[in-house]
Short mmCIF file of N, CA and C in Angstrom, two decimals:
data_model
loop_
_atom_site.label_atom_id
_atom_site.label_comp_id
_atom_site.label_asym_id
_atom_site.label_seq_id
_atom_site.Cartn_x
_atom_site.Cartn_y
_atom_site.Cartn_z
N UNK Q 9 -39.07 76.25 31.07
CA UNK Q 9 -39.92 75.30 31.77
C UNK Q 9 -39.14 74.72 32.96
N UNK Q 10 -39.39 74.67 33.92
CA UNK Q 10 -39.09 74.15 35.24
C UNK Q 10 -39.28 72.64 35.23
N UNK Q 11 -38.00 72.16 35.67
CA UNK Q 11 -38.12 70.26 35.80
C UNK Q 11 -38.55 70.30 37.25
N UNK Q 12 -39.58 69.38 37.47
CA UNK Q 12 -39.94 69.05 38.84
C UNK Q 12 -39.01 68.12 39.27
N UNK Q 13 -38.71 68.27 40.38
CA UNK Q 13 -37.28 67.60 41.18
C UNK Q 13 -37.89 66.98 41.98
N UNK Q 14 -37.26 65.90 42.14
CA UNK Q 14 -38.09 65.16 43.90
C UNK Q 14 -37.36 65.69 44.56
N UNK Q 15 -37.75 65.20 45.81
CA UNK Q 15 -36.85 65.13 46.98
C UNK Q 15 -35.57 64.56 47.23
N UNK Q 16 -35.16 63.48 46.45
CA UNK Q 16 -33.93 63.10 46.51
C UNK Q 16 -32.59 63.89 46.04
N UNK Q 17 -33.82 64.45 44.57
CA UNK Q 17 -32.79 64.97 43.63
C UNK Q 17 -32.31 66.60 44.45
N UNK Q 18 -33.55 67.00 44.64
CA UNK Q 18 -32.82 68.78 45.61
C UNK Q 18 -31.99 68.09 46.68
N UNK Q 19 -32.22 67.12 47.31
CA UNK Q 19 -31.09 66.84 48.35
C UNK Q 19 -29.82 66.26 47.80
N UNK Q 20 -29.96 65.43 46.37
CA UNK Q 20 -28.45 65.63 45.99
C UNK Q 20 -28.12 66.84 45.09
N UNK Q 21 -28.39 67.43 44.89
CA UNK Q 21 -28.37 68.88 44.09
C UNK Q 21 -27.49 69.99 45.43
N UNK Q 22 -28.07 69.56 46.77
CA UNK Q 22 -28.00 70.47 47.88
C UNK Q 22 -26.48 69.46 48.11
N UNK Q 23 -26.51 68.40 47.92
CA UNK Q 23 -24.86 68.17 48.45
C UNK Q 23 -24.03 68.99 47.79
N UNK Q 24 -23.99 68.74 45.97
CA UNK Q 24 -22.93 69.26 45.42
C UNK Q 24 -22.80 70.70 45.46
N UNK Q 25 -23.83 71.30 45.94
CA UNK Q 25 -24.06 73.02 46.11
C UNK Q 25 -22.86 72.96 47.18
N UNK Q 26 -23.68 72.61 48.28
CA UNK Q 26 -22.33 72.73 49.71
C UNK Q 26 -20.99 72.31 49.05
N UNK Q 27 -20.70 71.55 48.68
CA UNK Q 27 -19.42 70.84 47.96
C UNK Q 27 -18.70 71.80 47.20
N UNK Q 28 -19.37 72.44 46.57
CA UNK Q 28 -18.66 73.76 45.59
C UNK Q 28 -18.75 74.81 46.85
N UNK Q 29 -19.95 75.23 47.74
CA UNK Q 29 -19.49 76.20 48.65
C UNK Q 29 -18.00 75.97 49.30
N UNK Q 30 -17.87 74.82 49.64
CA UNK Q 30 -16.66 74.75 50.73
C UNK Q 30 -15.49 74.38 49.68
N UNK Q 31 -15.28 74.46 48.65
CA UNK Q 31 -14.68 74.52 47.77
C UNK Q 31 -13.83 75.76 47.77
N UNK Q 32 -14.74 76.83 47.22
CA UNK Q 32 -14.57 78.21 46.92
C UNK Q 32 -14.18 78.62 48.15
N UNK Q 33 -14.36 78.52 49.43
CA UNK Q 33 -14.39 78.98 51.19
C UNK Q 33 -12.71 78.56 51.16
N UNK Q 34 -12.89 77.28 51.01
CA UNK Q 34 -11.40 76.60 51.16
C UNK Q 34 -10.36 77.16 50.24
N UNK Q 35 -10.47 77.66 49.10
CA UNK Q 35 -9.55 77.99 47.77
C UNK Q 35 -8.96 79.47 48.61
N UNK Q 36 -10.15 80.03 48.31
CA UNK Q 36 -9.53 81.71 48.99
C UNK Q 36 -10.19 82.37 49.67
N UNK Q 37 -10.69 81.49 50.63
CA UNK Q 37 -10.47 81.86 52.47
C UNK Q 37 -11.34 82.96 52.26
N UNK Q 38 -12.29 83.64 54.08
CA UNK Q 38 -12.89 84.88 54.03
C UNK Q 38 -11.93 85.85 54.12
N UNK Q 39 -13.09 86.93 54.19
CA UNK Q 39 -12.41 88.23 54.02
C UNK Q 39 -12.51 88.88 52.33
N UNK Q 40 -13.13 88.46 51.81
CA UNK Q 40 -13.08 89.24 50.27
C UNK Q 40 -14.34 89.61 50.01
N UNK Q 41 -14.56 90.68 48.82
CA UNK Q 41 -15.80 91.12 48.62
C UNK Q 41 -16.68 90.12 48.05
N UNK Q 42 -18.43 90.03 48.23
CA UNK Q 42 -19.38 89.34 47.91
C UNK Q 42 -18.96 88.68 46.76
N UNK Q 43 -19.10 89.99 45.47
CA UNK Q 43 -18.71 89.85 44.16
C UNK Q 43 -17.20 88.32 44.23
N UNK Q 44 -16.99 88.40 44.29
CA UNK Q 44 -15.33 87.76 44.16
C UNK Q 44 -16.03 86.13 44.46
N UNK Q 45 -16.50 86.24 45.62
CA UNK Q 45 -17.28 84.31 45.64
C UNK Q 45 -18.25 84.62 44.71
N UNK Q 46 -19.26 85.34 44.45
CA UNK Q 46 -20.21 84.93 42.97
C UNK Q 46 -19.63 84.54 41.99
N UNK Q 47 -18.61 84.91 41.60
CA UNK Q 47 -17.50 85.03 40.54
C UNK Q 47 -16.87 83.42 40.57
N UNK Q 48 -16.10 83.07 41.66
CA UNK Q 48 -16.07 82.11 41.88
C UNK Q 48 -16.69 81.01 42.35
N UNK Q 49 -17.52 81.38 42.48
CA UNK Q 49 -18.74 80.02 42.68
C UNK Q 49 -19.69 79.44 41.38
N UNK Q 50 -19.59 80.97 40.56
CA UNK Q 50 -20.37 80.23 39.54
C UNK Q 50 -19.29 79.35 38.62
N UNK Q 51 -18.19 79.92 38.65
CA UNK Q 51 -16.78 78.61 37.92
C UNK Q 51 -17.22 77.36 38.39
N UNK Q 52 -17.12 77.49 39.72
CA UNK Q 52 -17.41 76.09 40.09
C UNK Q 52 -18.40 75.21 40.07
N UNK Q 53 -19.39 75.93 39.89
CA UNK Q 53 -20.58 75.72 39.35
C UNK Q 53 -20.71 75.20 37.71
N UNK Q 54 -19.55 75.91 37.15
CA UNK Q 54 -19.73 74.96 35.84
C UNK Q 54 -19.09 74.14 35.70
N UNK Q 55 -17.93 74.52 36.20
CA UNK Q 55 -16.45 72.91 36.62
C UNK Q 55 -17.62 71.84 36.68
N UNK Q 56 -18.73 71.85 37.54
CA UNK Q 56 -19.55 70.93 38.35
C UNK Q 56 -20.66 70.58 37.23
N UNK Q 57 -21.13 71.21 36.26
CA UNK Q 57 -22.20 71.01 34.90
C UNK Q 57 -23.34 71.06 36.07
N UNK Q 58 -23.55 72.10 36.70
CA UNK Q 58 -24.84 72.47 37.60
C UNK Q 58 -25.23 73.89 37.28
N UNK Q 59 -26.32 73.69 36.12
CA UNK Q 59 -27.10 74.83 35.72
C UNK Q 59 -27.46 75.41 36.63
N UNK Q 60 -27.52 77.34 36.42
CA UNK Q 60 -27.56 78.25 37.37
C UNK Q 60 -27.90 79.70 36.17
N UNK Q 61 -28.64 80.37 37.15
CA UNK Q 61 -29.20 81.97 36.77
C UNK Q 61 -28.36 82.30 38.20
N UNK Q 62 -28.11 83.45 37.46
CA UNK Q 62 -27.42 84.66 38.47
C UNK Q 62 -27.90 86.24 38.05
N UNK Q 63 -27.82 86.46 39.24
CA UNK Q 63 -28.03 88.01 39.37
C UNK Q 63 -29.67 88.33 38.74
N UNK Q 64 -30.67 87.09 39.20
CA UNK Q 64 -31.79 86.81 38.29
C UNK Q 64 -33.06 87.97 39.00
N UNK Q 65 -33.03 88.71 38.30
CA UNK Q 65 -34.40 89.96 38.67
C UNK Q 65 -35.63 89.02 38.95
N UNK Q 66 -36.04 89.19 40.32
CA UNK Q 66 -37.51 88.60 40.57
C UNK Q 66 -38.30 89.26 40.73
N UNK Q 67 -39.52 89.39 40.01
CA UNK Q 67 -40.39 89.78 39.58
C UNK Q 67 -41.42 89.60 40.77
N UNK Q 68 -42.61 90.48 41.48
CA UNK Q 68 -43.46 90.30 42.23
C UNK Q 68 -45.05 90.42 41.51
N UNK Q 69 -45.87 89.65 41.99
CA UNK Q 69 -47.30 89.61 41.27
C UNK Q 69 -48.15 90.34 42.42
N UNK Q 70 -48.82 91.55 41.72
CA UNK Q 70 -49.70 91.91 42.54
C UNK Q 70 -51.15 92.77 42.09
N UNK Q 71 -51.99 91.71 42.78
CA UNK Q 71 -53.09 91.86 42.19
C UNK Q 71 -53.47 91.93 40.73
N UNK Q 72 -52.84 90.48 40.52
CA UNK Q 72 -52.64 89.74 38.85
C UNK Q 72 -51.66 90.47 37.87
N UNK Q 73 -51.15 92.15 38.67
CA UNK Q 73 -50.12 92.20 37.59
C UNK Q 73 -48.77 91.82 37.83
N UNK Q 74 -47.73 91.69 36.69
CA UNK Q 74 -46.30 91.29 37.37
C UNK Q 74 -45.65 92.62 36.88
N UNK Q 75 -45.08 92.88 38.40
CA UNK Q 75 -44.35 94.14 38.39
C UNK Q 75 -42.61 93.98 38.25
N UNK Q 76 -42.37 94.29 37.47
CA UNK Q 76 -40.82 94.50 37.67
C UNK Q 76 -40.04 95.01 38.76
N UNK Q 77 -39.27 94.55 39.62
CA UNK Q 77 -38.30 94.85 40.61
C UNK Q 77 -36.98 94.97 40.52
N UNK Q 78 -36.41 95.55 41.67
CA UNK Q 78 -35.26 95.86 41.92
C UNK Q 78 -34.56 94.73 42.84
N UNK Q 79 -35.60 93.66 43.11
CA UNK Q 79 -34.81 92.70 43.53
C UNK Q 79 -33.78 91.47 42.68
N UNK Q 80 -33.10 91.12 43.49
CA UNK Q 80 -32.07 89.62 42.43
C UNK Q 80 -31.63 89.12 43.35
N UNK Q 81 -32.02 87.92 42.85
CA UNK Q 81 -31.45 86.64 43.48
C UNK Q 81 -29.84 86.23 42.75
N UNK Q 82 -29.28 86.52 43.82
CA UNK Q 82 -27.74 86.37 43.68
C UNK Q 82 -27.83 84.78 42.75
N UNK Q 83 -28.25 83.72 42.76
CA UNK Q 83 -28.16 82.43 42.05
C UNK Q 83 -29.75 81.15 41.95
N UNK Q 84 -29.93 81.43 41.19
CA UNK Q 84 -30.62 80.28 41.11
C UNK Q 84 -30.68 78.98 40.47
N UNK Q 85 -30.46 77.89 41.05
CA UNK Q 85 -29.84 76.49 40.64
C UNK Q 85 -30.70 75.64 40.34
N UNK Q 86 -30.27 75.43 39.04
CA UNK Q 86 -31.56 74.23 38.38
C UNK Q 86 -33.29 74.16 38.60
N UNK Q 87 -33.46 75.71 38.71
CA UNK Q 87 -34.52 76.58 38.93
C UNK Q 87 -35.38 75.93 40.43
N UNK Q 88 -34.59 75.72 40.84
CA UNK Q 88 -34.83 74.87 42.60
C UNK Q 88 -34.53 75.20 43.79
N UNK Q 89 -33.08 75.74 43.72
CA UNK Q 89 -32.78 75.98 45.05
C UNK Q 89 -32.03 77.78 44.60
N UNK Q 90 -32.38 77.97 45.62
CA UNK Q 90 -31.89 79.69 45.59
C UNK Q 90 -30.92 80.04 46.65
N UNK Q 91 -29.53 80.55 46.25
CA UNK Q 91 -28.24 80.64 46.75
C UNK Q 91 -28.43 81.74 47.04
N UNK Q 92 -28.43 82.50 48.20
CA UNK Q 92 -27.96 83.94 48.58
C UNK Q 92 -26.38 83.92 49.05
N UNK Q 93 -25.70 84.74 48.77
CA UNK Q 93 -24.26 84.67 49.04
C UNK Q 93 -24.31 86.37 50.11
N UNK Q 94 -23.41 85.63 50.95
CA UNK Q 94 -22.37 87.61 51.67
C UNK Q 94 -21.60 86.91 52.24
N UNK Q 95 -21.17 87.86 52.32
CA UNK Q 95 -19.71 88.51 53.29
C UNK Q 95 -19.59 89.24 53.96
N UNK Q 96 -20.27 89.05 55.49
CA UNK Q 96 -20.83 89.81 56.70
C UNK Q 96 -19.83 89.50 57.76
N UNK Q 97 -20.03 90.50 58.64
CA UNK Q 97 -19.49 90.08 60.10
C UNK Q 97 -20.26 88.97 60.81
N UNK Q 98 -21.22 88.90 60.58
CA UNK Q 98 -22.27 88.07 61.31
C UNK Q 98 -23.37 87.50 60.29
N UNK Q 99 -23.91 86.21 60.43
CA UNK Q 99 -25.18 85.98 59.81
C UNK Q 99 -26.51 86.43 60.07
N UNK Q 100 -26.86 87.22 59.70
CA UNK Q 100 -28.06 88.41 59.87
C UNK Q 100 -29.54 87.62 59.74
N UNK Q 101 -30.47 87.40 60.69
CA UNK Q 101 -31.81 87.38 60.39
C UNK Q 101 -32.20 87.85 58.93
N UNK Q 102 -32.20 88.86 59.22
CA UNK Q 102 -32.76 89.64 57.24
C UNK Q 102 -32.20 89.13 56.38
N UNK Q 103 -31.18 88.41 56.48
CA UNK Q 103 -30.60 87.59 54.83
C UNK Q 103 -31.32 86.26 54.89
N UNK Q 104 -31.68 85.76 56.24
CA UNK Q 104 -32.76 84.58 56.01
C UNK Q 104 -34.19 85.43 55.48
N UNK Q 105 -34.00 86.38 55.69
CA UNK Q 105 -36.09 86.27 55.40
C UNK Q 105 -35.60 86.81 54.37
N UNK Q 106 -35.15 87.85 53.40
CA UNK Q 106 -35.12 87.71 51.95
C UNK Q 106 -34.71 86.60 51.36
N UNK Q 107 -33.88 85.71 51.81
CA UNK Q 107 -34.05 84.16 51.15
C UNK Q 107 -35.30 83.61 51.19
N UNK Q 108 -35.76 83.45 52.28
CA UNK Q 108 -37.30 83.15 52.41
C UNK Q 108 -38.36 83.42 51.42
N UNK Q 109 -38.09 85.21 51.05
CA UNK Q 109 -39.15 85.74 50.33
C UNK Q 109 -38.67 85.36 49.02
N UNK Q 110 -37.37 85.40 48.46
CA UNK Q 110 -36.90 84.78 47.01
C UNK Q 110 -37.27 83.67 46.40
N UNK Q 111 -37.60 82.91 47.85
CA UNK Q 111 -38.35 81.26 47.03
C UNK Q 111 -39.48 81.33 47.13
N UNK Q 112 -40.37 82.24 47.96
CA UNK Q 112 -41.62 82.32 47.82
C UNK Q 112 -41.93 82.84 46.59
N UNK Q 113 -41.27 83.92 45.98
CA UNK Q 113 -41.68 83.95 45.16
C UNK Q 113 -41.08 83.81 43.71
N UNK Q 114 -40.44 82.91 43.75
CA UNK Q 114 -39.84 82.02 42.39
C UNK Q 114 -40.50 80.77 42.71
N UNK Q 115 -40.89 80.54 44.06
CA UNK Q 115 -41.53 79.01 44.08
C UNK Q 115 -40.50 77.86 43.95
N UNK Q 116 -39.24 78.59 44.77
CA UNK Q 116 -38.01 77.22 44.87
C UNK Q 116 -38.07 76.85 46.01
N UNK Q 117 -38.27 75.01 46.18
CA UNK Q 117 -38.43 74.08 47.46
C UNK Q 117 -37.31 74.52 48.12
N UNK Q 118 -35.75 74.99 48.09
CA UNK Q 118 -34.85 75.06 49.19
C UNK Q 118 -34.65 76.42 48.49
N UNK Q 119 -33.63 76.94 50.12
CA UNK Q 119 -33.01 78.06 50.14
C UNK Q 119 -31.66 77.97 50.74
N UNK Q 120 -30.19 78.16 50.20
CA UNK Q 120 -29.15 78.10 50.78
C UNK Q 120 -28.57 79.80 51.17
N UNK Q 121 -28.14 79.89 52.46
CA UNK Q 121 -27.93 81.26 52.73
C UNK Q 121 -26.82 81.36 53.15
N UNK Q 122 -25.41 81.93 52.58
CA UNK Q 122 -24.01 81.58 52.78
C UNK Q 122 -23.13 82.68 53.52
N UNK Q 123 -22.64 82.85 54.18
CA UNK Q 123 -21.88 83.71 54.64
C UNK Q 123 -20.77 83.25 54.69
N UNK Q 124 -19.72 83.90 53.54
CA UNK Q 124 -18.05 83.39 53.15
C UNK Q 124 -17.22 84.26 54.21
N UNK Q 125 -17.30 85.03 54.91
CA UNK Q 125 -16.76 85.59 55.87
C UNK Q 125 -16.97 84.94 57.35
N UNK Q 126 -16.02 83.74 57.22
CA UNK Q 126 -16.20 83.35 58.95
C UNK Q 126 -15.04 82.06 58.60
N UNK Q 127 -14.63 81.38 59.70
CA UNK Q 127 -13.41 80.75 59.47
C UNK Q 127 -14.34 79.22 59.10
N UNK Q 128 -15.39 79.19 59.80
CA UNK Q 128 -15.57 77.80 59.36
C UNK Q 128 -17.26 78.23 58.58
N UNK Q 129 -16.87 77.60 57.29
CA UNK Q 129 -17.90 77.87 56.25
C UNK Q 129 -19.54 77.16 56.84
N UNK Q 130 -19.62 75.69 57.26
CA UNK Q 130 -20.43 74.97 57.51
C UNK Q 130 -21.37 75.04 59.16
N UNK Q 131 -20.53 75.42 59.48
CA UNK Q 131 -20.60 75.59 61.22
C UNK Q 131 -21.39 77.34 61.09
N UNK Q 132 -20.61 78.13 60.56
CA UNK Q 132 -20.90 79.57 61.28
C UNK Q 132 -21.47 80.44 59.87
N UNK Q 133 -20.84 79.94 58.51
CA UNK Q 133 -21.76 80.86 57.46
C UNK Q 133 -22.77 79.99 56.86
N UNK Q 134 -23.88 79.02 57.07
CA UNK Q 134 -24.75 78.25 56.62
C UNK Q 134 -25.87 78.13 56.66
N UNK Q 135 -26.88 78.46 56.44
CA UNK Q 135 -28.47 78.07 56.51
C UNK Q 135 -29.13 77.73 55.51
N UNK Q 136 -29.67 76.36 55.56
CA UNK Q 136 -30.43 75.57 54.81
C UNK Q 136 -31.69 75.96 54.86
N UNK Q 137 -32.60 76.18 54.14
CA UNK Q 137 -33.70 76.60 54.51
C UNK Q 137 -34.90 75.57 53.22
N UNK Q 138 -36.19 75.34 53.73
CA UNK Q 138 -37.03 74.78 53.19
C UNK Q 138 -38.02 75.44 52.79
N UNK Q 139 -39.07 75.24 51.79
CA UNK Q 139 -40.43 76.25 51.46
C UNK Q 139 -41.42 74.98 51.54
N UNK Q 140 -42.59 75.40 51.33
CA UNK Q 140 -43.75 74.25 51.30
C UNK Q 140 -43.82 73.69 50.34
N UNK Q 141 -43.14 74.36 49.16
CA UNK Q 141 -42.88 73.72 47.64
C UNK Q 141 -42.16 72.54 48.09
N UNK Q 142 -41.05 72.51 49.23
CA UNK Q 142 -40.34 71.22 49.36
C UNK Q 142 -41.28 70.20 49.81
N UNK Q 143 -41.80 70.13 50.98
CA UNK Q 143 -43.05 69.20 51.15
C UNK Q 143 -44.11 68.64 49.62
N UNK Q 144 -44.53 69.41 48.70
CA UNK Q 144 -44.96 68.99 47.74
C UNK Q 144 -44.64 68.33 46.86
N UNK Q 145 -42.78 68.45 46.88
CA UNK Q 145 -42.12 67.12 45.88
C UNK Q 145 -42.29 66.17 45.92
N UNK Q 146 -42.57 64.88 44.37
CA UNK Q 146 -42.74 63.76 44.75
C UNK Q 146 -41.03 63.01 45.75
N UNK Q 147 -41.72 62.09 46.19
CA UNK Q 147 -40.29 61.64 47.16
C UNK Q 147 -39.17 60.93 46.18
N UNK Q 148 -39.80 60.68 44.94
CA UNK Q 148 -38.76 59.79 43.83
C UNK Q 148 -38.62 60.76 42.77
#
């Protein structure tokens, strides 16, 4: 069952997320494979007692049936916000719109989109992203 979150709570939920991102960024630096920050992010993630699904198969509905996929959402946090993680040369358009499409269809109000490969974590690997589910939270 899904806890409905306000708005306050995904925005403090979204601090301690960043807080463990720049954590893990800061510990051991870019340049390493994807795997290696999942690995270490979900530690920190429990160091932190911030429930999380990983590697969570999302399922698509079509035309009332639910089909099984080949997609996964690298993390999903307190069934709210959805973490995509890489380790790119660059932050790619297409890793925002499959974040996009991951909360559309899990129906999570935020989307965090990380790129651990760049010297400054906040500045150059970061995108916050919102769904209309976020507008629908109560504000308390």
């Amino acid at each position: 069952m899904k806890k409905i979150f306000s708005k306050k709570e995904v925005d403090e939920l979204t601090y301690e997320i960043n807080g463990s991102l720049i954590e893990v960024h800061r510990r051991v630096g870019p340049g390493l494979l994807e795997s290696v920050y999942h690995k270490c992010l979900m530690q920190e993630l429990e160091i932190r007692k911030i429930k999380f699904e990983s590697e969570l198969q999302v399922a698509v509905e079509y035309k009332g049936v639910i089909l099984s996929t080949e997609l996964k959402c690298d993390l999903l946090i307190e069934k709210n916000i959805v973490l995509e993680l890489k380790s790119a040369k660059e932050m790619l358009p297409i890793f925002i719109a499959q974040t996009l499409t991951y909360m559309k269809l899990l129906k999570a109000p935020r989307g965090i989109v990380t790129n651990f490969s760049v010297s400054n974590l906040m500045h150059h690997g970061y995108k916050l992203l919102a769904s209309e589910y976020y507008t629908l939270l109560p504000d308390r």
